[in-house]
mmCIF file of C-alpha atoms in Angstrom:
data_model
loop_
_atom_site.group_PDB
_atom_site.id
_atom_site.type_symbol
_atom_site.label_atom_id
_atom_site.label_comp_id
_atom_site.label_asym_id
_atom_site.label_seq_id
_atom_site.Cartn_x
_atom_site.Cartn_y
_atom_site.Cartn_z
ATOM 1 C CA MET A 1 0.000 0.000 0.000
ATOM 2 C CA TRP A 2 2.858 2.344 0.838
ATOM 3 C CA ILE A 3 4.546 1.700 -2.545
ATOM 4 C CA ALA A 4 1.242 2.128 -4.361
ATOM 5 C CA GLY A 5 0.676 5.437 -2.594
ATOM 6 C CA VAL A 6 4.109 6.713 -3.638
ATOM 7 C CA LEU A 7 3.497 5.684 -7.241
ATOM 8 C CA VAL A 8 0.105 7.421 -7.277
ATOM 9 C CA ALA A 9 1.646 10.548 -5.800
ATOM 10 C CA LEU A 10 4.400 10.531 -8.431
ATOM 11 C CA LEU A 11 1.860 10.040 -11.202
ATOM 12 C CA LEU A 12 -0.243 12.913 -9.901
ATOM 13 C CA ALA A 13 2.834 15.095 -9.661
ATOM 14 C CA LEU A 14 3.742 14.288 -13.274
ATOM 15 C CA LEU A 15 0.219 15.036 -14.454
ATOM 16 C CA VAL A 16 0.133 18.325 -12.558
ATOM 17 C CA GLY A 17 3.565 19.222 -13.934
ATOM 18 C CA ALA A 18 2.482 18.370 -17.486
ATOM 19 C CA TRP A 19 -0.711 20.384 -17.050
ATOM 20 C CA ALA A 20 1.241 23.361 -15.709
ATOM 21 C CA MET A 21 3.757 23.091 -18.543
ATOM 22 C CA LEU A 22 1.007 23.051 -21.170
ATOM 23 C CA ARG A 23 -0.614 26.058 -19.515
ATOM 24 C CA LEU A 24 2.731 27.834 -19.596
ATOM 25 C CA LEU A 25 3.232 26.973 -23.284
ATOM 26 C CA ARG A 26 -0.286 27.865 -24.398
ATOM 27 C CA PRO A 27 -0.114 30.546 -27.119
ATOM 28 C CA VAL A 28 -1.995 33.819 -26.946
ATOM 29 C CA ASP A 29 -3.841 35.289 -29.915
ATOM 30 C CA GLY A 30 -1.483 36.253 -32.751
ATOM 31 C CA GLU A 31 1.534 34.455 -31.266
ATOM 32 C CA TRP A 32 3.780 32.136 -33.270
ATOM 33 C CA ALA A 33 2.432 28.651 -32.538
ATOM 34 C CA GLN A 34 3.136 25.073 -33.533
ATOM 35 C CA THR A 35 0.910 22.025 -33.134
ATOM 36 C CA LEU A 36 2.290 19.341 -30.838
ATOM 37 C CA HIS A 37 1.192 15.773 -31.703
ATOM 38 C CA ILE A 38 1.305 12.991 -29.127
ATOM 39 C CA GLY A 39 -0.527 9.977 -30.543
ATOM 40 C CA PRO A 40 -4.137 10.980 -31.239
ATOM 41 C CA TRP A 41 -3.806 13.999 -28.957
ATOM 42 C CA GLN A 42 -2.662 17.389 -30.282
ATOM 43 C CA ARG A 43 -2.312 20.868 -28.879
ATOM 44 C CA ALA A 44 -1.006 24.234 -30.074
ATOM 45 C CA ILE A 45 2.046 25.461 -28.171
ATOM 46 C CA SER A 46 3.805 28.822 -28.117
ATOM 47 C CA MET A 47 7.164 28.620 -29.887
ATOM 48 C CA PRO A 48 8.529 31.804 -28.200
ATOM 49 C CA ALA A 49 7.708 30.204 -24.831
ATOM 50 C CA VAL A 50 9.438 26.963 -25.887
ATOM 51 C CA ILE A 51 12.574 28.877 -26.955
ATOM 52 C CA ARG A 52 12.633 30.941 -23.746
ATOM 53 C CA LEU A 53 12.219 27.781 -21.650
ATOM 54 C CA ALA A 54 14.882 25.828 -23.587
ATOM 55 C CA THR A 55 17.452 28.635 -23.234
ATOM 56 C CA HIS A 56 16.650 29.533 -19.614
ATOM 57 C CA PRO A 57 19.687 29.261 -17.292
ATOM 58 C CA VAL A 58 17.831 26.818 -15.055
ATOM 59 C CA THR A 59 17.126 24.482 -18.000
ATOM 60 C CA LEU A 60 20.719 24.721 -19.208
ATOM 61 C CA ARG A 61 21.990 24.062 -15.693
ATOM 62 C CA VAL A 62 19.907 20.882 -15.574
ATOM 63 C CA LEU A 63 21.356 19.822 -18.958
ATOM 64 C CA GLU A 64 24.930 20.668 -17.988
ATOM 65 C CA GLY A 65 27.257 17.758 -18.650
ATOM 66 C CA ARG A 66 24.580 15.829 -20.524
ATOM 67 C CA THR A 67 24.271 14.888 -24.197
ATOM 68 C CA VAL A 68 20.923 15.624 -25.827
ATOM 69 C CA ARG A 69 19.681 13.849 -28.949
ATOM 70 C CA THR A 70 18.521 16.400 -31.577
ATOM 71 C CA PRO A 71 17.588 16.259 -35.297
ATOM 72 C CA PHE A 72 21.119 17.540 -36.040
ATOM 73 C CA GLY A 73 22.993 14.997 -33.919
ATOM 74 C CA ARG A 74 23.988 14.558 -30.284
ATOM 75 C CA VAL A 75 24.571 17.907 -28.563
ATOM 76 C CA ALA A 76 26.683 18.242 -25.403
ATOM 77 C CA ILE A 77 25.908 21.191 -23.094
ATOM 78 C CA ALA A 78 28.624 22.794 -20.937
ATOM 79 C CA PRO A 79 29.124 26.165 -19.175
ATOM 80 C CA ASP A 80 31.168 28.817 -21.013
ATOM 81 C CA GLY A 81 31.887 31.426 -18.369
ATOM 82 C CA PRO A 82 29.391 33.381 -16.246
ATOM 83 C CA ASP A 83 25.836 33.241 -17.630
ATOM 84 C CA ALA A 84 26.962 31.665 -20.904
ATOM 85 C CA TRP A 85 26.785 28.144 -22.297
ATOM 86 C CA ARG A 86 28.435 26.101 -25.014
ATOM 87 C CA ALA A 87 26.711 23.493 -27.184
ATOM 88 C CA THR A 88 28.884 21.058 -29.149
ATOM 89 C CA CYS A 89 27.471 18.886 -31.941
ATOM 90 C CA ALA A 90 30.012 16.386 -33.322
ATOM 91 C CA PRO A 91 29.325 15.107 -35.913
ATOM 92 C CA CYS A 92 26.480 17.340 -36.998
ATOM 93 C CA ALA A 93 24.043 17.272 -39.938
ATOM 94 C CA LEU A 94 22.294 20.486 -41.022
ATOM 95 C CA ARG A 95 19.151 19.627 -42.950
ATOM 96 C CA GLY A 96 16.468 21.505 -44.880
ATOM 97 C CA ILE A 97 18.692 24.096 -46.615
ATOM 98 C CA GLY A 98 19.260 23.901 -50.360
ATOM 99 C CA LEU A 99 18.256 20.678 -52.118
ATOM 100 C CA PRO A 100 15.452 18.654 -50.491
ATOM 101 C CA GLY A 101 16.808 15.710 -48.537
ATOM 102 C CA ASP A 102 20.379 16.991 -48.760
ATOM 103 C CA ALA A 103 22.187 17.204 -45.408
ATOM 104 C CA VAL A 104 25.325 19.287 -44.883
ATOM 105 C CA ARG A 105 27.466 17.097 -42.634
ATOM 106 C CA LEU A 106 30.099 18.727 -40.443
ATOM 107 C CA THR A 107 32.667 17.016 -38.248
ATOM 108 C CA ARG A 108 32.066 19.573 -35.507
ATOM 109 C CA LEU A 109 29.786 22.525 -34.735
ATOM 110 C CA VAL A 110 30.262 24.603 -31.579
ATOM 111 C CA VAL A 111 27.829 27.376 -30.576
ATOM 112 C CA THR A 112 28.021 29.566 -27.483
ATOM 113 C CA LEU A 113 24.860 31.114 -26.070
ATOM 114 C CA ALA A 114 24.030 33.973 -23.724
ATOM 115 C CA ARG A 115 20.856 35.998 -23.054
ATOM 116 C CA ASP A 116 20.790 39.760 -22.599
ATOM 117 C CA ALA A 117 18.409 41.800 -20.446
ATOM 118 C CA ASP A 118 15.844 41.935 -23.278
ATOM 119 C CA MET A 119 15.816 38.124 -23.528
ATOM 120 C CA ASN A 120 17.596 38.206 -26.885
ATOM 121 C CA LEU A 121 20.127 35.461 -27.631
ATOM 122 C CA GLN A 122 23.677 35.905 -28.888
ATOM 123 C CA GLY A 123 26.998 34.122 -29.084
ATOM 124 C CA ASP A 124 29.775 32.779 -31.292
ATOM 125 C CA PHE A 125 30.016 29.768 -33.588
ATOM 126 C CA ALA A 126 32.782 27.589 -34.985
ATOM 127 C CA LEU A 127 32.332 25.162 -37.883
ATOM 128 C CA GLY A 128 34.872 22.368 -38.235
ATOM 129 C CA GLU A 129 37.959 21.404 -36.259
ATOM 130 C CA ALA A 130 39.499 24.060 -34.039
ATOM 131 C CA ASP A 131 42.710 24.665 -36.029
ATOM 132 C CA HIS A 132 40.905 25.548 -39.273
ATOM 133 C CA ALA A 133 37.377 26.377 -38.102
ATOM 134 C CA VAL A 134 35.106 28.860 -39.839
ATOM 135 C CA ARG A 135 34.187 31.246 -37.031
ATOM 136 C CA GLY A 136 31.785 34.117 -36.507
ATOM 137 C CA ARG A 137 29.110 35.673 -34.339
ATOM 138 C CA TRP A 138 25.333 35.325 -34.217
ATOM 139 C CA ARG A 139 22.394 37.108 -32.627
ATOM 140 C CA ALA A 140 18.712 36.172 -32.386
ATOM 141 C CA VAL A 141 15.856 38.575 -31.672
ATOM 142 C CA LEU A 142 12.729 36.850 -30.348
ATOM 143 C CA THR A 143 9.292 38.464 -30.576
ATOM 144 C CA PRO A 144 5.841 36.953 -30.005
ATOM 145 C CA GLN A 145 5.459 36.567 -33.796
ATOM 146 C CA GLN A 146 8.889 35.409 -34.980
ATOM 147 C CA LEU A 147 12.538 34.608 -34.413
ATOM 148 C CA GLU A 148 15.033 36.564 -36.497
ATOM 149 C CA LEU A 149 18.569 35.191 -36.460
ATOM 150 C CA SER A 150 21.533 36.951 -38.030
ATOM 151 C CA ALA A 151 25.094 35.660 -38.332
ATOM 152 C CA GLN A 152 28.342 37.148 -39.602
ATOM 153 C CA GLY A 153 31.313 34.997 -40.520
ATOM 154 C CA ASP A 154 34.840 36.175 -39.810
ATOM 155 C CA VAL A 155 37.316 36.569 -42.660
ATOM 156 C CA THR A 156 38.462 33.002 -43.367
ATOM 157 C CA PRO A 157 40.711 31.322 -45.952
ATOM 158 C CA ILE A 158 38.486 29.801 -48.627
ATOM 159 C CA ALA A 159 40.568 26.625 -48.352
ATOM 160 C CA ASP A 160 39.407 26.224 -44.727
ATOM 161 C CA ALA A 161 35.769 26.539 -45.814
ATOM 162 C CA PHE A 162 36.203 23.801 -48.427
ATOM 163 C CA ALA A 163 38.041 21.667 -45.867
ATOM 164 C CA LEU A 164 34.731 21.367 -43.968
ATOM 165 C CA PHE A 165 33.581 19.061 -46.766
ATOM 166 C CA ALA A 166 36.847 17.208 -47.403
ATOM 167 C CA SER A 167 35.180 13.801 -47.054
ATOM 168 C CA THR A 168 32.820 14.520 -49.984
ATOM 169 C CA ILE A 169 35.173 16.391 -52.373
ATOM 170 C CA PRO A 170 37.710 13.912 -53.818
ATOM 171 C CA GLU A 171 39.554 16.668 -55.734
ATOM 172 C CA LEU A 172 40.414 18.641 -52.604
ATOM 173 C CA PRO A 173 43.812 16.991 -51.853
ATOM 174 C CA ARG A 174 45.206 18.101 -55.219
ATOM 175 C CA ALA A 175 43.357 21.422 -55.523
ATOM 176 C CA GLN A 176 45.277 24.587 -54.681
ATOM 177 C CA VAL A 177 42.635 26.980 -53.327
ATOM 178 C CA ASP A 178 43.547 30.606 -52.593
ATOM 179 C CA GLY A 179 41.539 33.587 -51.412
ATOM 180 C CA LEU A 180 39.520 34.816 -48.448
ATOM 181 C CA MET A 181 35.811 34.692 -47.659
ATOM 182 C CA ARG A 182 33.243 36.023 -45.241
ATOM 183 C CA PHE A 183 29.444 35.889 -45.187
ATOM 184 C CA ASP A 184 26.290 37.418 -43.744
ATOM 185 C CA LEU A 185 23.207 35.334 -43.034
ATOM 186 C CA ARG A 186 19.683 36.197 -41.939
ATOM 187 C CA LEU A 187 17.036 33.618 -41.028
ATOM 188 C CA ARG A 188 13.413 34.279 -40.125
ATOM 189 C CA LEU A 189 11.069 31.765 -38.504
ATOM 190 C CA PRO A 190 8.308 30.702 -38.873
ATOM 191 C CA GLU A 191 8.420 32.277 -42.372
ATOM 192 C CA ARG A 192 11.410 30.023 -43.201
ATOM 193 C CA THR A 193 13.146 32.721 -45.224
ATOM 194 C CA LEU A 194 16.912 32.562 -45.508
ATOM 195 C CA GLU A 195 19.183 35.274 -46.915
ATOM 196 C CA PHE A 196 22.798 34.281 -47.489
ATOM 197 C CA HIS A 197 25.354 36.772 -48.815
ATOM 198 C CA PRO A 198 28.856 35.355 -49.331
ATOM 199 C CA ARG A 199 31.835 37.579 -50.106
ATOM 200 C CA LEU A 200 34.935 36.169 -51.800
ATOM 201 C CA ASP A 201 38.234 37.929 -52.394
ATOM 202 C CA GLY A 202 41.035 36.563 -54.579
ATOM 203 C CA PHE A 203 39.339 33.200 -55.154
ATOM 204 C CA ARG A 204 41.681 31.156 -57.344
ATOM 205 C CA VAL A 205 41.897 27.421 -58.020
ATOM 206 C CA ALA A 206 44.729 25.439 -59.619
ATOM 207 C CA GLY A 207 45.831 21.831 -59.824
ATOM 208 C CA LEU A 208 42.680 20.251 -61.279
ATOM 209 C CA GLY A 209 44.065 19.841 -64.805
ATOM 210 C CA THR A 210 41.335 21.697 -66.709
ATOM 211 C CA GLU A 211 43.923 23.129 -69.120
ATOM 212 C CA ALA A 212 43.712 19.749 -70.899
ATOM 213 C CA LEU A 213 40.423 20.967 -72.415
ATOM 214 C CA LEU A 214 42.159 23.742 -74.363
ATOM 215 C CA ASN A 215 42.855 21.458 -77.315
ATOM 216 C CA ALA A 216 40.391 18.663 -76.612
ATOM 217 C CA ALA A 217 37.926 17.798 -79.393
ATOM 218 C CA PRO A 218 34.386 17.489 -77.978
ATOM 219 C CA ASN A 219 32.690 14.415 -79.390
ATOM 220 C CA CYS A 220 28.937 13.997 -79.515
ATOM 221 C CA GLY A 221 28.835 11.650 -82.473
ATOM 222 C CA ALA A 222 28.330 12.328 -86.166
ATOM 223 C CA ASP A 223 25.894 15.196 -85.588
ATOM 224 C CA GLY A 224 28.317 16.941 -83.241
ATOM 225 C CA ALA A 225 30.815 18.044 -85.892
ATOM 226 C CA VAL A 226 31.406 21.795 -85.736
ATOM 227 C CA PRO A 227 30.638 23.538 -89.055
ATOM 228 C CA ALA A 228 32.968 26.160 -90.467
ATOM 229 C CA GLY A 229 30.602 28.911 -89.307
ATOM 230 C CA GLY A 230 30.871 27.841 -85.657
ATOM 231 C CA PHE A 231 27.726 28.464 -83.631
ATOM 232 C CA GLY A 232 26.690 31.624 -85.430
ATOM 233 C CA THR A 233 25.608 34.929 -83.936
ATOM 234 C CA TRP A 234 22.312 34.274 -82.212
ATOM 235 C CA LEU A 235 22.518 30.975 -80.334
ATOM 236 C CA PRO A 236 25.391 31.961 -77.984
ATOM 237 C CA ARG A 237 23.541 35.181 -77.154
ATOM 238 C CA ALA A 238 20.287 33.309 -76.584
ATOM 239 C CA VAL A 239 21.954 30.752 -74.304
ATOM 240 C CA ILE A 240 23.568 33.509 -72.239
ATOM 241 C CA ALA A 241 20.191 35.260 -71.981
ATOM 242 C CA ALA A 242 18.440 32.067 -70.882
ATOM 243 C CA GLU A 243 21.057 30.485 -68.620
ATOM 244 C CA ASP A 244 23.712 32.944 -67.413
ATOM 245 C CA GLN A 245 23.186 36.630 -68.113
ATOM 246 C CA ARG A 246 26.359 37.682 -66.294
ATOM 247 C CA PHE A 247 28.502 35.142 -68.163
ATOM 248 C CA HIS A 248 30.979 37.740 -69.443
ATOM 249 C CA GLU A 249 31.198 39.490 -66.057
ATOM 250 C CA HIS A 250 31.676 36.773 -63.419
ATOM 251 C CA PRO A 251 34.810 34.635 -62.782
ATOM 252 C CA GLY A 252 33.019 31.309 -63.248
ATOM 253 C CA TYR A 253 30.534 31.705 -60.383
ATOM 254 C CA ASP A 254 27.763 34.171 -59.546
ATOM 255 C CA LEU A 255 27.587 35.067 -55.858
ATOM 256 C CA ASP A 256 24.089 36.550 -56.129
ATOM 257 C CA GLU A 257 22.735 33.337 -57.621
ATOM 258 C CA ILE A 258 24.556 31.198 -55.044
ATOM 259 C CA GLY A 259 22.874 33.202 -52.296
ATOM 260 C CA ASN A 260 19.475 32.843 -53.974
ATOM 261 C CA ALA A 261 19.859 29.081 -54.286
ATOM 262 C CA LEU A 262 20.663 28.563 -50.588
ATOM 263 C CA SER A 263 17.189 28.603 -49.087
ATOM 264 C CA PHE A 264 14.661 26.242 -47.563
ATOM 265 C CA GLU A 265 12.750 26.062 -50.851
ATOM 266 C CA PRO A 266 15.133 27.020 -53.672
ATOM 267 C CA GLN A 267 13.270 28.163 -56.798
ATOM 268 C CA ARG A 268 16.188 27.908 -59.195
ATOM 269 C CA GLY A 269 19.720 26.661 -59.418
ATOM 270 C CA ALA A 270 22.824 28.800 -59.195
ATOM 271 C CA SER A 271 24.928 27.192 -61.929
ATOM 272 C CA THR A 272 26.765 29.417 -64.385
ATOM 273 C CA LEU A 273 27.649 28.080 -67.822
ATOM 274 C CA SER A 274 31.136 27.336 -66.443
ATOM 275 C CA GLN A 275 29.627 25.291 -63.612
ATOM 276 C CA GLN A 276 27.337 23.483 -66.045
ATOM 277 C CA LEU A 277 30.354 22.652 -68.198
ATOM 278 C CA ALA A 278 32.122 21.322 -65.089
ATOM 279 C CA ARG A 279 29.117 19.071 -64.463
ATOM 280 C CA LEU A 280 29.117 17.809 -68.052
ATOM 281 C CA VAL A 281 32.836 17.020 -68.087
ATOM 282 C CA TYR A 282 33.813 16.236 -64.493
ATOM 283 C CA THR A 283 31.200 15.913 -61.744
ATOM 284 C CA GLY A 284 28.184 14.214 -63.344
ATOM 285 C CA GLY A 285 24.568 14.754 -62.420
ATOM 286 C CA ALA A 286 24.411 13.605 -58.776
ATOM 287 C CA ARG A 287 22.372 16.019 -56.678
ATOM 288 C CA GLY A 288 23.593 17.587 -53.473
ATOM 289 C CA HIS A 289 25.818 20.267 -51.995
ATOM 290 C CA ALA A 290 28.972 18.177 -52.571
ATOM 291 C CA ARG A 291 28.491 18.244 -56.347
ATOM 292 C CA LYS A 292 27.841 21.989 -56.243
ATOM 293 C CA LEU A 293 31.074 22.596 -54.338
ATOM 294 C CA ARG A 294 33.026 20.417 -56.764
ATOM 295 C CA GLU A 295 31.474 22.317 -59.693
ATOM 296 C CA LEU A 296 32.524 25.589 -58.097
ATOM 297 C CA LEU A 297 36.153 24.509 -57.855
ATOM 298 C CA TYR A 298 36.248 23.356 -61.479
ATOM 299 C CA ALA A 299 34.373 26.429 -62.755
ATOM 300 C CA VAL A 300 36.841 28.867 -61.205
ATOM 301 C CA GLU A 301 39.762 27.014 -62.774
ATOM 302 C CA LEU A 302 37.968 26.548 -66.121
ATOM 303 C CA ASP A 303 37.336 30.268 -66.499
ATOM 304 C CA ARG A 304 40.994 31.006 -65.792
ATOM 305 C CA THR A 305 42.583 28.289 -67.934
ATOM 306 C CA LEU A 306 40.191 28.306 -70.925
ATOM 307 C CA GLY A 307 38.670 31.777 -71.156
ATOM 308 C CA LYS A 308 35.046 32.641 -71.908
ATOM 309 C CA ALA A 309 35.082 31.835 -75.626
ATOM 310 C CA ARG A 310 36.407 28.298 -75.104
ATOM 311 C CA VAL A 311 33.998 27.660 -72.202
ATOM 312 C CA MET A 312 31.083 28.681 -74.427
ATOM 313 C CA HIS A 313 32.361 26.537 -77.320
ATOM 314 C CA LEU A 314 32.665 23.415 -75.157
ATOM 315 C CA TYR A 315 29.322 24.025 -73.455
ATOM 316 C CA LEU A 316 27.421 24.353 -76.741
ATOM 317 C CA SER A 317 29.230 21.302 -78.091
ATOM 318 C CA LEU A 318 28.307 19.046 -75.153
ATOM 319 C CA VAL A 319 25.105 20.237 -73.483
ATOM 320 C CA PRO A 320 22.159 17.778 -73.677
ATOM 321 C CA TRP A 321 19.242 19.150 -75.688
ATOM 322 C CA GLY A 322 16.632 16.549 -74.870
ATOM 323 C CA GLN A 323 15.648 13.108 -76.152
ATOM 324 C CA GLY A 324 19.280 11.968 -76.325
ATOM 325 C CA ARG A 325 20.568 14.900 -78.383
ATOM 326 C CA CYS A 326 24.035 16.143 -77.493
ATOM 327 C CA GLY A 327 25.222 19.597 -78.469
ATOM 328 C CA ALA A 328 23.790 22.567 -80.325
ATOM 329 C CA HIS A 329 24.596 21.228 -83.798
ATOM 330 C CA ALA A 330 22.543 18.093 -83.244
ATOM 331 C CA ALA A 331 19.697 20.113 -81.729
ATOM 332 C CA ALA A 332 19.531 22.536 -84.659
ATOM 333 C CA ALA A 333 19.862 19.767 -87.251
ATOM 334 C CA GLN A 334 17.297 17.396 -85.746
ATOM 335 C CA LEU A 335 14.718 19.854 -84.404
ATOM 336 C CA LEU A 336 14.883 22.656 -86.989
ATOM 337 C CA HIS A 337 16.734 20.958 -89.864
ATOM 338 C CA LYS A 338 19.116 23.877 -90.122
ATOM 339 C CA ARG A 339 22.767 24.531 -89.514
ATOM 340 C CA VAL A 340 23.267 26.073 -86.105
ATOM 341 C CA ASP A 341 25.092 29.100 -87.550
ATOM 342 C CA ARG A 342 22.069 29.901 -89.751
ATOM 343 C CA LEU A 343 19.424 30.073 -86.999
ATOM 344 C CA THR A 344 17.162 33.116 -86.810
ATOM 345 C CA PRO A 345 16.940 35.010 -83.482
ATOM 346 C CA ALA A 346 13.550 33.412 -82.751
ATOM 347 C CA GLU A 347 14.821 29.902 -83.484
ATOM 348 C CA ALA A 348 17.887 30.467 -81.294
ATOM 349 C CA ALA A 349 15.689 31.797 -78.484
ATOM 350 C CA TRP A 350 13.439 28.726 -78.714
ATOM 351 C CA LEU A 351 16.382 26.312 -78.575
ATOM 352 C CA ALA A 352 17.843 28.206 -75.591
ATOM 353 C CA SER A 353 14.448 28.210 -73.866
ATOM 354 C CA LEU A 354 14.514 24.403 -73.817
ATOM 355 C CA LEU A 355 17.706 24.113 -71.790
ATOM 356 C CA HIS A 356 16.129 24.442 -68.335
ATOM 357 C CA ASN A 357 14.273 21.136 -68.951
ATOM 358 C CA PRO A 358 14.538 20.010 -72.590
ATOM 359 C CA ASP A 359 12.852 16.603 -72.260
ATOM 360 C CA LEU A 360 9.807 18.118 -70.550
ATOM 361 C CA GLU A 361 9.496 21.019 -73.001
ATOM 362 C CA LEU A 362 9.778 18.739 -76.043
ATOM 363 C CA ALA A 363 7.284 16.275 -74.571
ATOM 364 C CA ARG A 364 4.814 19.147 -74.130
ATOM 365 C CA PHE A 365 5.341 20.203 -77.735
ATOM 366 C CA ASP A 366 4.808 16.644 -78.957
ATOM 367 C CA ALA A 367 1.597 16.425 -76.922
ATOM 368 C CA HIS A 368 0.081 19.841 -77.718
ATOM 369 C CA GLY A 369 1.955 21.222 -80.743
ATOM 370 C CA GLU A 370 2.677 24.501 -78.952
ATOM 371 C CA VAL A 371 5.920 26.143 -77.865
ATOM 372 C CA ASN A 372 6.393 27.846 -74.514
ATOM 373 C CA ALA A 373 5.747 31.280 -75.996
ATOM 374 C CA ALA A 374 6.174 33.191 -72.742
ATOM 375 C CA ARG A 375 9.640 31.776 -72.129
ATOM 376 C CA VAL A 376 10.722 32.295 -75.754
ATOM 377 C CA ARG A 377 9.607 35.939 -75.601
ATOM 378 C CA TRP A 378 11.475 36.379 -72.328
ATOM 379 C CA VAL A 379 14.684 34.973 -73.816
ATOM 380 C CA LEU A 380 14.299 37.247 -76.847
ATOM 381 C CA SER A 381 13.827 40.253 -74.555
ATOM 382 C CA GLN A 382 17.059 39.450 -72.674
ATOM 383 C CA MET A 383 19.253 38.970 -75.742
ATOM 384 C CA ARG A 384 21.803 41.694 -76.460
ATOM 385 C CA PRO A 385 21.464 43.296 -78.895
ATOM 386 C CA VAL A 386 17.718 42.750 -78.845
ATOM 387 C CA PRO A 387 16.688 41.223 -82.187
ATOM 388 C CA ARG A 388 13.761 42.626 -84.091
ATOM 389 C CA THR A 389 10.456 40.851 -83.544
ATOM 390 C CA PRO A 390 9.911 38.442 -86.420
ATOM 391 C CA LYS A 391 7.064 39.204 -88.806
ATOM 392 C CA PRO A 392 4.044 36.879 -88.723
ATOM 393 C CA PRO A 393 3.907 34.349 -91.567
ATOM 394 C CA ALA A 394 1.944 35.418 -94.640
ATOM 395 C CA ARG A 395 -1.480 33.846 -94.873
ATOM 396 C CA HIS A 396 -0.602 32.003 -98.077
ATOM 397 C CA ALA A 397 3.107 31.602 -97.468
ATOM 398 C CA GLU A 398 4.809 28.513 -98.839
ATOM 399 C CA PRO A 399 5.445 25.904 -96.122
ATOM 400 C CA PRO A 400 9.047 24.998 -95.277
ATOM 401 C CA SER A 401 10.543 22.461 -97.601
ATOM 402 C CA ASP A 402 11.141 19.947 -94.768
ATOM 403 C CA ALA A 403 7.851 18.626 -93.445
ATOM 404 C CA THR A 404 9.393 17.442 -90.160
ATOM 405 C CA ALA A 405 10.666 20.876 -89.204
ATOM 406 C CA ALA A 406 7.482 22.671 -90.274
ATOM 407 C CA PRO A 407 5.394 22.093 -87.084
ATOM 408 C CA ILE A 408 8.038 23.611 -84.807
ATOM 409 C CA GLN A 409 8.748 26.587 -87.050
ATOM 410 C CA GLN A 410 5.072 27.292 -87.664
ATOM 411 C CA ALA A 411 4.210 27.010 -83.969
ATOM 412 C CA LEU A 412 7.090 29.337 -83.111
ATOM 413 C CA ALA A 413 6.149 31.933 -85.724
ATOM 414 C CA LEU A 414 2.468 31.880 -84.728
ATOM 415 C CA ALA A 415 3.269 32.110 -81.000
ATOM 416 C CA LEU A 416 5.503 35.149 -81.462
ATOM 417 C CA ALA A 417 3.035 36.856 -83.801
ATOM 418 C CA ARG A 418 0.191 36.832 -81.245
#
């Protein structure tokens, strides 16, 4: 009876504690809330209250010396001076940023934490091993509606930043990486908006052997032979307009696009034509941050060793154009039955408009007989110099001599004439 009484008392104490905790975490009107699911039972809880409770000195004191299992990995909590704490996650996996399902795995992540008089959080961070860690400072402002976190990275050798991912970049032991970097980051929850602004100075890569492509002959089969006229005037301009508008300005990478691509729900990639060429020749099509970092290394060296004209030549010679076609010459010959150097501005814009997803665009044309007029017009509008709008076909104009090419050319002319 005595044991049963103690057990009942403990159970009542747990129930009262749980009830009090839920009362404490109950959100008020307009507060940032999240639904907590426990089996069939669910309840809205206040996320600001959860964050304040989790970072309270009493909670951290209870967790001192313990290791807590989190979605990122096991986190060890320890004091870091008066009224400050240190959390160490080793190894650590950061998920949900960039490509879906892709986790950025770090050997070590250390974050210090302190709260000021206004209940805001701040501290330092270190990514990677101590001798070559990427370090910086962070601050989080908590309001009833949101958490806004900002972080600033210290000036760091770019080689140290790449060393964080040494296990997934096989080229790193032979790559000579020079330059310095820093970054600014801003994260807002629950909106899940992420702004990332990297800054690179003197970024240079050597040792990857890309100079071998200077005299290499790209081979896409019989249809890949380069005619005497090269790629003509309009297709290179259309491809730049569609895929990489700062091609002649950047050193193989575009920092603005890299920042745009690093988000919880990226809307577009950040690959320049140099990075796409690196994927075609060296890295393959595997998805994930490791491939992107490898592409970046190759792209920086490619731009330096080959120059823009050679990068463009190799890209147009090798890029897939849907349904097994390789290179611009095959695409022009098989889709439009023309030499690539004789394309009109509209035809070049249509071919360039396919590159973001050529198999899908061609399947849609086969199914409906219509081109993506909005995208073709957009590519035409971005081409420099802007070509004149093609005239609509005459009502009784003679059809093209090749019956296979006629549907595409007619659909394109009609779409642009509307």
